[in-house]
Structures are given as C-alpha cells and as structure tokens.
Amino acid sequence: VGPARSSGLVDFDQPTNGAAEAYRCLAAVFADHTVLASRVTMFTSPEGSREKTAAVVNLAAALAESGSSVCLVDGDLRSRTLTHDLDADSQKGLTNVISGDTNVRDVLVSSGTVTLLGAGPAASKPTQLFGTRFAGVMNELAARFDHVIIDAPPLPEFADAALISRSANETVIVVRSEKTSRKKLTAAVDLLAEANAHLFGIVIVAAGRRASGPQGKRRAGKRHASGSQTKVASTNGRLTVAELDDREWGQAGTRAAW
C-alpha cells in the first residue's frame, strides 16, 4: 500500500512483524472462504474508529502480497477516512461516478500494491447514493478485481452501511476490545440481519492473545498466527455475539472470528 497517514498500518517488509503475520493469516482465511471468482466485502464497525480503516488497508496489503488484485473503496462519504489516510485526491472518486460525471476507470488510482476508489467530493445526502448506480459500480469493479473491499460508515450510527451491504457479497464488522460494547455490536448485527446482509465475520482489534476456549483448550477448526502480542483465529461458520469470549475484550492483540 502506498504512502499512508494512519498509525494503525503494519510493516509487511519486516519478516518478524507479528501483526503482519496475523493479517497474512486473516488474508488466507479470507481467500479460503471465497466462493465467487470476485468478491465484494463491506467492512463496518459499531462506532467510528480508525482501527476499521487500518484493518481494511492491512488486509488489502496482505491479499495483494499473496498475488490477488485488490480494489479499496471509500464508502464512508461522511468522514472519507480511507481517502484521507491514503493521501488521495478528495475531489475525484465514488460520488463523481454515482452522479454520472465520469466513468469509474477514470477515477481509480494506484496506491502501492492496491487500487483505490476514493470517496470523491462531499455529498449533502450520502444515504441516497447507495442505490442501483452504486451496485452497478461495485459489479464493474468485481469484474476487474479479485477482491473489492468497501470501507463503510459505522453502524448503527448511520444507515449507509445497511444500504451498502445490499451491494456486497459479505460483511465484516471490526470491533475493539475495551471500547466496543456488546449492546452496540448486537444492534449492528441486528440491523445487518434486517438488511439481509451476510455476516462473514468479526475482527477484534486489541484482542486477547489467547486462542483457547473457556477451559484453556484450543477450539476445533482454527488457524493461528501469533507474535508481538498479535493473534488471529478463525472458525468455520458464522459467529454470534453471544459466542464472543468476555476475556477477548480486555487483552492486547488482533483477533478475527469467522
């Protein structure tokens, strides 16, 4: 990934970087679950956080490192954090395409090993933009890239993410230990369910290094990558909020539950 301002990005050039290895593991799990030749995945969180955007960029970097073509889409037309963090032109992007002012190929920009579709100029009513035209743009990108990853606004604070999820194959929720409440997470999951979104998984940043179950036994069907207080664990099938271990909320590291 090209020059970025976010402090949450990891250095994939350091061979002993545990966080980089965690995201490589996450990318492997992500690729393993790919059913379609191209997939569109939306990332959201129960509250506004730069950790979500950092997770999006780190995953994209790991996927690109493995040889996949990746397009990042800044779908947060309110804060436009992804566009800002990757130091992209804020006047050319998604809103230009949706309004019909330009073609998507004319506003795609290279950011290191990935491609970015920035947010574009500010929109007065962002919620109204995520309809048929937006779905068409996502389909166009899916035909060109192996992975299309949308950085969406927080849910349930804004309705945008629920609308965006209709144009995505999968949805991922990013939460933070000691910050995200179960109440907010449950509300986000419920709203996505009402929108018929498919919840692919939950990524917990600053989560426990522990990869074991309540009795200290490793849970079946998991993969682990650890180091530098970072761990990613994956499970087959969907994860409900009730299955998240309370102890995961108060440790340090990175964890993904699928």
mmCIF file of C-alpha atoms in Angstrom:
data_model
loop_
_atom_site.group_PDB
_atom_site.id
_atom_site.type_symbol
_atom_site.label_atom_id
_atom_site.label_comp_id
_atom_site.label_asym_id
_atom_site.label_seq_id
_atom_site.Cartn_x
_atom_site.Cartn_y
_atom_site.Cartn_z
ATOM 1 C CA VAL A 1 0.000 0.000 0.000
ATOM 2 C CA GLY A 2 1.271 3.446 -0.871
ATOM 3 C CA PRO A 3 2.056 6.324 1.492
ATOM 4 C CA ALA A 4 -0.479 6.462 4.299
ATOM 5 C CA ARG A 5 -1.189 8.620 7.324
ATOM 6 C CA SER A 6 -2.854 6.013 9.541
ATOM 7 C CA SER A 7 -0.773 4.880 12.520
ATOM 8 C CA GLY A 8 -2.572 1.529 12.521
ATOM 9 C CA LEU A 9 -0.834 0.239 9.381
ATOM 10 C CA VAL A 10 1.665 -2.586 9.784
ATOM 11 C CA ASP A 11 5.023 -3.014 8.065
ATOM 12 C CA PHE A 12 4.855 -6.076 5.815
ATOM 13 C CA ASP A 13 8.542 -5.739 4.945
ATOM 14 C CA GLN A 14 9.658 -6.774 8.437
ATOM 15 C CA PRO A 15 9.968 -10.593 8.458
ATOM 16 C CA THR A 16 9.379 -10.838 12.224
ATOM 17 C CA ASN A 17 6.414 -8.471 12.377
ATOM 18 C CA GLY A 18 3.725 -10.395 14.260
ATOM 19 C CA ALA A 19 0.957 -8.033 13.191
ATOM 20 C CA ALA A 20 1.852 -8.574 9.534
ATOM 21 C CA GLU A 21 1.737 -12.342 10.056
ATOM 22 C CA ALA A 22 -1.669 -12.001 11.706
ATOM 23 C CA TYR A 23 -3.046 -10.162 8.696
ATOM 24 C CA ARG A 24 -1.461 -12.713 6.352
ATOM 25 C CA CYS A 25 -3.360 -15.377 8.254
ATOM 26 C CA LEU A 26 -6.515 -13.301 8.023
ATOM 27 C CA ALA A 27 -5.978 -12.935 4.261
ATOM 28 C CA ALA A 28 -5.541 -16.706 3.928
ATOM 29 C CA VAL A 29 -8.804 -17.334 5.785
ATOM 30 C CA PHE A 30 -10.471 -14.671 3.656
ATOM 31 C CA ALA A 31 -9.268 -16.338 0.447
ATOM 32 C CA ASP A 32 -10.266 -19.807 1.678
ATOM 33 C CA HIS A 33 -13.869 -18.672 2.031
ATOM 34 C CA THR A 34 -14.046 -17.104 -1.421
ATOM 35 C CA VAL A 35 -16.930 -18.694 -3.263
ATOM 36 C CA LEU A 36 -17.169 -16.303 -6.186
ATOM 37 C CA ALA A 37 -14.397 -15.569 -8.655
ATOM 38 C CA SER A 38 -14.561 -11.975 -7.439
ATOM 39 C CA ARG A 39 -15.988 -10.915 -4.115
ATOM 40 C CA VAL A 40 -17.244 -7.596 -2.756
ATOM 41 C CA THR A 41 -16.867 -7.277 1.008
ATOM 42 C CA MET A 42 -18.029 -4.421 3.200
ATOM 43 C CA PHE A 43 -16.274 -3.511 6.440
ATOM 44 C CA THR A 44 -18.137 -1.586 9.121
ATOM 45 C CA SER A 45 -17.914 -1.072 12.887
ATOM 46 C CA PRO A 46 -20.361 -0.270 15.713
ATOM 47 C CA GLU A 47 -18.714 3.113 16.183
ATOM 48 C CA GLY A 48 -16.487 5.440 14.225
ATOM 49 C CA SER A 49 -12.899 4.244 14.536
ATOM 50 C CA ARG A 50 -9.691 4.496 12.573
ATOM 51 C CA GLU A 51 -8.997 0.879 13.546
ATOM 52 C CA LYS A 52 -11.600 -0.215 10.985
ATOM 53 C CA THR A 53 -9.920 1.664 8.173
ATOM 54 C CA ALA A 54 -6.491 0.410 9.255
ATOM 55 C CA ALA A 55 -7.814 -3.175 9.253
ATOM 56 C CA VAL A 56 -9.181 -2.675 5.725
ATOM 57 C CA VAL A 57 -5.856 -1.379 4.420
ATOM 58 C CA ASN A 58 -3.798 -4.034 6.229
ATOM 59 C CA LEU A 59 -5.972 -6.852 4.874
ATOM 60 C CA ALA A 60 -5.752 -5.395 1.369
ATOM 61 C CA ALA A 61 -1.959 -5.262 1.639
ATOM 62 C CA ALA A 62 -1.834 -8.902 2.765
ATOM 63 C CA LEU A 63 -4.112 -10.010 -0.081
ATOM 64 C CA ALA A 64 -2.041 -8.080 -2.616
ATOM 65 C CA GLU A 65 1.137 -9.617 -1.231
ATOM 66 C CA SER A 66 -0.331 -13.069 -1.949
ATOM 67 C CA GLY A 67 -0.886 -12.127 -5.593
ATOM 68 C CA SER A 68 -4.522 -11.011 -5.574
ATOM 69 C CA SER A 69 -5.716 -7.839 -7.253
ATOM 70 C CA VAL A 70 -7.476 -5.634 -4.711
ATOM 71 C CA CYS A 71 -9.589 -2.501 -5.017
ATOM 72 C CA LEU A 72 -10.328 -0.453 -1.915
ATOM 73 C CA VAL A 73 -13.490 1.644 -1.992
ATOM 74 C CA ASP A 74 -14.048 4.549 0.369
ATOM 75 C CA GLY A 75 -17.757 4.136 1.038
ATOM 76 C CA ASP A 76 -17.727 6.446 4.044
ATOM 77 C CA LEU A 77 -18.882 9.584 2.297
ATOM 78 C CA ARG A 78 -19.165 11.341 5.649
ATOM 79 C CA SER A 79 -15.666 11.109 7.135
ATOM 80 C CA ARG A 80 -13.796 9.897 3.997
ATOM 81 C CA THR A 81 -11.108 8.465 6.286
ATOM 82 C CA LEU A 82 -9.723 5.974 3.765
ATOM 83 C CA THR A 83 -9.250 8.670 1.122
ATOM 84 C CA HIS A 84 -7.503 10.883 3.651
ATOM 85 C CA ASP A 85 -5.316 8.134 5.110
ATOM 86 C CA LEU A 86 -4.053 7.077 1.675
ATOM 87 C CA ASP A 87 -3.459 10.718 0.771
ATOM 88 C CA ALA A 88 -5.681 10.522 -2.318
ATOM 89 C CA ASP A 89 -7.405 13.290 -4.271
ATOM 90 C CA SER A 90 -10.601 14.101 -2.370
ATOM 91 C CA GLN A 91 -12.239 15.671 -5.429
ATOM 92 C CA LYS A 92 -12.207 12.560 -7.627
ATOM 93 C CA GLY A 93 -13.926 9.360 -6.630
ATOM 94 C CA LEU A 94 -17.118 7.475 -5.921
ATOM 95 C CA THR A 95 -19.545 10.408 -5.806
ATOM 96 C CA ASN A 96 -18.345 11.574 -9.243
ATOM 97 C CA VAL A 97 -19.125 8.141 -10.684
ATOM 98 C CA ILE A 98 -22.524 7.755 -9.000
ATOM 99 C CA SER A 99 -23.582 11.213 -10.182
ATOM 100 C CA GLY A 100 -22.635 10.256 -13.745
ATOM 101 C CA ASP A 101 -19.918 12.880 -14.103
ATOM 102 C CA THR A 102 -17.241 10.322 -15.003
ATOM 103 C CA ASN A 103 -16.516 6.627 -15.516
ATOM 104 C CA VAL A 104 -15.131 4.517 -12.665
ATOM 105 C CA ARG A 105 -11.960 3.675 -14.605
ATOM 106 C CA ASP A 106 -11.132 7.384 -14.839
ATOM 107 C CA VAL A 107 -11.017 7.903 -11.066
ATOM 108 C CA LEU A 108 -9.259 4.723 -9.949
ATOM 109 C CA VAL A 109 -5.798 5.469 -8.551
ATOM 110 C CA SER A 110 -2.878 3.238 -7.668
ATOM 111 C CA SER A 111 -1.803 3.204 -4.034
ATOM 112 C CA GLY A 112 1.229 0.970 -3.875
ATOM 113 C CA THR A 113 0.118 -2.621 -4.422
ATOM 114 C CA VAL A 114 -3.622 -1.896 -4.354
ATOM 115 C CA THR A 115 -6.077 0.265 -6.291
ATOM 116 C CA LEU A 116 -8.235 2.895 -4.624
ATOM 117 C CA LEU A 117 -11.616 4.342 -5.483
ATOM 118 C CA GLY A 118 -11.725 7.392 -3.236
ATOM 119 C CA ALA A 119 -14.854 8.956 -1.808
ATOM 120 C CA GLY A 120 -14.931 11.942 -4.124
ATOM 121 C CA PRO A 121 -16.456 15.341 -3.337
ATOM 122 C CA ALA A 122 -18.654 15.607 -0.256
ATOM 123 C CA ALA A 123 -22.305 14.678 -0.728
ATOM 124 C CA SER A 124 -25.126 16.505 1.066
ATOM 125 C CA LYS A 125 -27.226 13.328 1.434
ATOM 126 C CA PRO A 126 -24.880 10.301 1.302
ATOM 127 C CA THR A 127 -27.592 7.779 2.172
ATOM 128 C CA GLN A 128 -29.401 8.474 -1.111
ATOM 129 C CA LEU A 129 -26.364 7.494 -3.192
ATOM 130 C CA PHE A 130 -26.228 3.787 -2.350
ATOM 131 C CA GLY A 131 -28.812 2.528 -4.791
ATOM 132 C CA THR A 132 -28.791 0.928 -8.234
ATOM 133 C CA ARG A 133 -25.983 3.074 -9.614
ATOM 134 C CA PHE A 134 -23.709 2.191 -6.687
ATOM 135 C CA ALA A 135 -24.486 -1.508 -7.142
ATOM 136 C CA GLY A 136 -23.512 -1.201 -10.794
ATOM 137 C CA VAL A 137 -20.176 0.356 -9.852
ATOM 138 C CA MET A 138 -19.448 -2.494 -7.439
ATOM 139 C CA ASN A 139 -20.312 -5.066 -10.128
ATOM 140 C CA GLU A 140 -17.975 -3.320 -12.545
ATOM 141 C CA LEU A 141 -15.139 -3.426 -10.014
ATOM 142 C CA ALA A 142 -15.866 -7.064 -9.131
ATOM 143 C CA ALA A 143 -15.441 -7.982 -12.789
ATOM 144 C CA ARG A 144 -11.986 -6.419 -12.787
ATOM 145 C CA PHE A 145 -10.502 -7.260 -9.372
ATOM 146 C CA ASP A 146 -10.145 -10.427 -7.280
ATOM 147 C CA HIS A 147 -11.289 -8.569 -4.162
ATOM 148 C CA VAL A 148 -13.277 -5.352 -3.720
ATOM 149 C CA ILE A 149 -13.244 -4.096 -0.129
ATOM 150 C CA ILE A 150 -15.551 -1.278 0.941
ATOM 151 C CA ASP A 151 -14.743 0.863 3.978
ATOM 152 C CA ALA A 152 -18.256 1.770 5.153
ATOM 153 C CA PRO A 153 -19.531 4.190 7.821
ATOM 154 C CA PRO A 154 -20.255 2.972 11.365
ATOM 155 C CA LEU A 155 -23.480 1.134 12.093
ATOM 156 C CA PRO A 156 -25.968 1.775 13.724
ATOM 157 C CA GLU A 157 -24.912 5.433 13.846
ATOM 158 C CA PHE A 158 -25.695 5.810 10.142
ATOM 159 C CA ALA A 159 -27.929 3.798 7.812
ATOM 160 C CA ASP A 160 -25.372 3.917 4.986
ATOM 161 C CA ALA A 161 -23.708 0.601 5.883
ATOM 162 C CA ALA A 162 -27.009 -1.288 5.803
ATOM 163 C CA LEU A 163 -27.673 0.081 2.306
ATOM 164 C CA ILE A 164 -24.113 -0.619 1.119
ATOM 165 C CA SER A 165 -24.370 -4.218 2.342
ATOM 166 C CA ARG A 166 -27.002 -4.883 -0.337
ATOM 167 C CA SER A 167 -24.295 -4.424 -2.966
ATOM 168 C CA ALA A 168 -21.764 -6.619 -1.145
ATOM 169 C CA ASN A 169 -21.420 -10.393 -1.046
ATOM 170 C CA GLU A 170 -20.179 -10.347 2.545
ATOM 171 C CA THR A 171 -19.961 -8.058 5.555
ATOM 172 C CA VAL A 172 -17.222 -7.875 8.187
ATOM 173 C CA ILE A 173 -17.575 -6.000 11.495
ATOM 174 C CA VAL A 174 -14.487 -4.541 13.188
ATOM 175 C CA VAL A 175 -14.650 -4.074 16.959
ATOM 176 C CA ARG A 176 -12.124 -3.034 19.573
ATOM 177 C CA SER A 177 -11.563 -4.618 22.963
ATOM 178 C CA GLU A 178 -12.351 -2.398 25.957
ATOM 179 C CA LYS A 179 -14.088 0.062 23.634
ATOM 180 C CA THR A 180 -16.898 -1.615 21.720
ATOM 181 C CA SER A 181 -19.916 -2.536 23.835
ATOM 182 C CA ARG A 182 -21.875 -5.705 23.236
ATOM 183 C CA LYS A 183 -25.016 -3.566 23.044
ATOM 184 C CA LYS A 184 -23.671 -1.598 20.069
ATOM 185 C CA LEU A 185 -22.328 -4.736 18.405
ATOM 186 C CA THR A 186 -25.654 -6.526 18.823
ATOM 187 C CA ALA A 187 -27.501 -3.518 17.363
ATOM 188 C CA ALA A 188 -25.179 -3.512 14.336
ATOM 189 C CA VAL A 189 -25.627 -7.250 13.772
ATOM 190 C CA ASP A 190 -29.414 -6.935 14.069
ATOM 191 C CA LEU A 191 -29.582 -4.092 11.531
ATOM 192 C CA LEU A 192 -27.449 -6.039 9.073
ATOM 193 C CA ALA A 193 -29.733 -9.037 9.514
ATOM 194 C CA GLU A 194 -32.738 -6.838 8.732
ATOM 195 C CA ALA A 195 -30.953 -5.742 5.544
ATOM 196 C CA ASN A 196 -30.383 -9.416 4.645
ATOM 197 C CA ALA A 197 -26.622 -8.894 4.764
ATOM 198 C CA HIS A 198 -24.404 -11.960 5.076
ATOM 199 C CA LEU A 199 -22.146 -11.558 8.108
ATOM 200 C CA PHE A 200 -18.852 -13.106 7.090
ATOM 201 C CA GLY A 201 -17.074 -12.457 10.366
ATOM 202 C CA ILE A 202 -15.999 -10.184 13.194
ATOM 203 C CA VAL A 203 -12.480 -8.809 13.572
ATOM 204 C CA ILE A 204 -11.489 -7.857 17.104
ATOM 205 C CA VAL A 205 -8.545 -5.480 17.270
ATOM 206 C CA ALA A 206 -6.587 -5.199 20.513
ATOM 207 C CA ALA A 207 -7.986 -8.605 21.469
ATOM 208 C CA GLY A 208 -6.555 -11.388 23.605
ATOM 209 C CA ARG A 209 -3.500 -13.369 22.544
ATOM 210 C CA ARG A 210 -5.272 -16.408 23.909
ATOM 211 C CA ALA A 211 -6.575 -18.717 21.205
ATOM 212 C CA SER A 212 -8.070 -21.233 23.607
ATOM 213 C CA GLY A 213 -11.600 -21.843 24.774
ATOM 214 C CA PRO A 214 -13.083 -21.309 28.230
ATOM 215 C CA GLN A 215 -11.227 -24.309 29.692
ATOM 216 C CA GLY A 216 -7.936 -23.484 28.020
ATOM 217 C CA LYS A 217 -8.410 -25.998 25.206
ATOM 218 C CA ARG A 218 -7.874 -24.974 21.611
ATOM 219 C CA ARG A 219 -11.127 -24.769 19.756
ATOM 220 C CA ALA A 220 -11.545 -27.031 16.755
ATOM 221 C CA GLY A 221 -11.185 -25.810 13.187
ATOM 222 C CA LYS A 222 -8.870 -22.877 13.885
ATOM 223 C CA ARG A 223 -5.744 -21.398 12.412
ATOM 224 C CA HIS A 224 -3.371 -19.309 14.430
ATOM 225 C CA ALA A 225 -0.641 -16.790 13.710
ATOM 226 C CA SER A 226 0.982 -15.056 16.658
ATOM 227 C CA GLY A 227 3.809 -12.751 17.648
ATOM 228 C CA SER A 228 4.288 -9.236 19.015
ATOM 229 C CA GLN A 229 1.041 -9.504 21.011
ATOM 230 C CA THR A 230 -0.944 -10.188 17.851
ATOM 231 C CA LYS A 231 -3.132 -13.196 17.144
ATOM 232 C CA VAL A 232 -5.697 -14.106 14.543
ATOM 233 C CA ALA A 233 -8.002 -17.084 14.970
ATOM 234 C CA SER A 234 -10.629 -18.256 12.533
ATOM 235 C CA THR A 235 -13.643 -20.505 12.922
ATOM 236 C CA ASN A 236 -15.829 -22.105 10.321
ATOM 237 C CA GLY A 237 -19.369 -20.800 10.051
ATOM 238 C CA ARG A 238 -20.978 -17.675 11.427
ATOM 239 C CA LEU A 239 -20.209 -16.301 14.862
ATOM 240 C CA THR A 240 -22.933 -14.925 17.107
ATOM 241 C CA VAL A 241 -22.318 -12.112 19.558
ATOM 242 C CA ALA A 242 -23.055 -14.486 22.441
ATOM 243 C CA GLU A 243 -20.134 -16.716 21.404
ATOM 244 C CA LEU A 244 -17.538 -13.967 21.854
ATOM 245 C CA ASP A 245 -15.499 -14.753 24.970
ATOM 246 C CA ASP A 246 -15.595 -11.951 27.548
ATOM 247 C CA ARG A 247 -11.868 -12.387 28.079
ATOM 248 C CA GLU A 248 -11.243 -11.353 24.466
ATOM 249 C CA TRP A 249 -12.442 -7.862 25.339
ATOM 250 C CA GLY A 250 -9.637 -6.988 27.731
ATOM 251 C CA GLN A 251 -6.316 -8.102 26.206
ATOM 252 C CA ALA A 252 -3.936 -6.798 23.565
ATOM 253 C CA GLY A 253 -3.523 -8.019 20.016
ATOM 254 C CA THR A 254 -5.647 -8.710 16.947
ATOM 255 C CA ARG A 255 -8.222 -11.463 16.519
ATOM 256 C CA ALA A 256 -10.643 -12.432 13.800
ATOM 257 C CA ALA A 257 -13.630 -14.708 14.347
ATOM 258 C CA TRP A 258 -15.346 -16.244 11.332
#
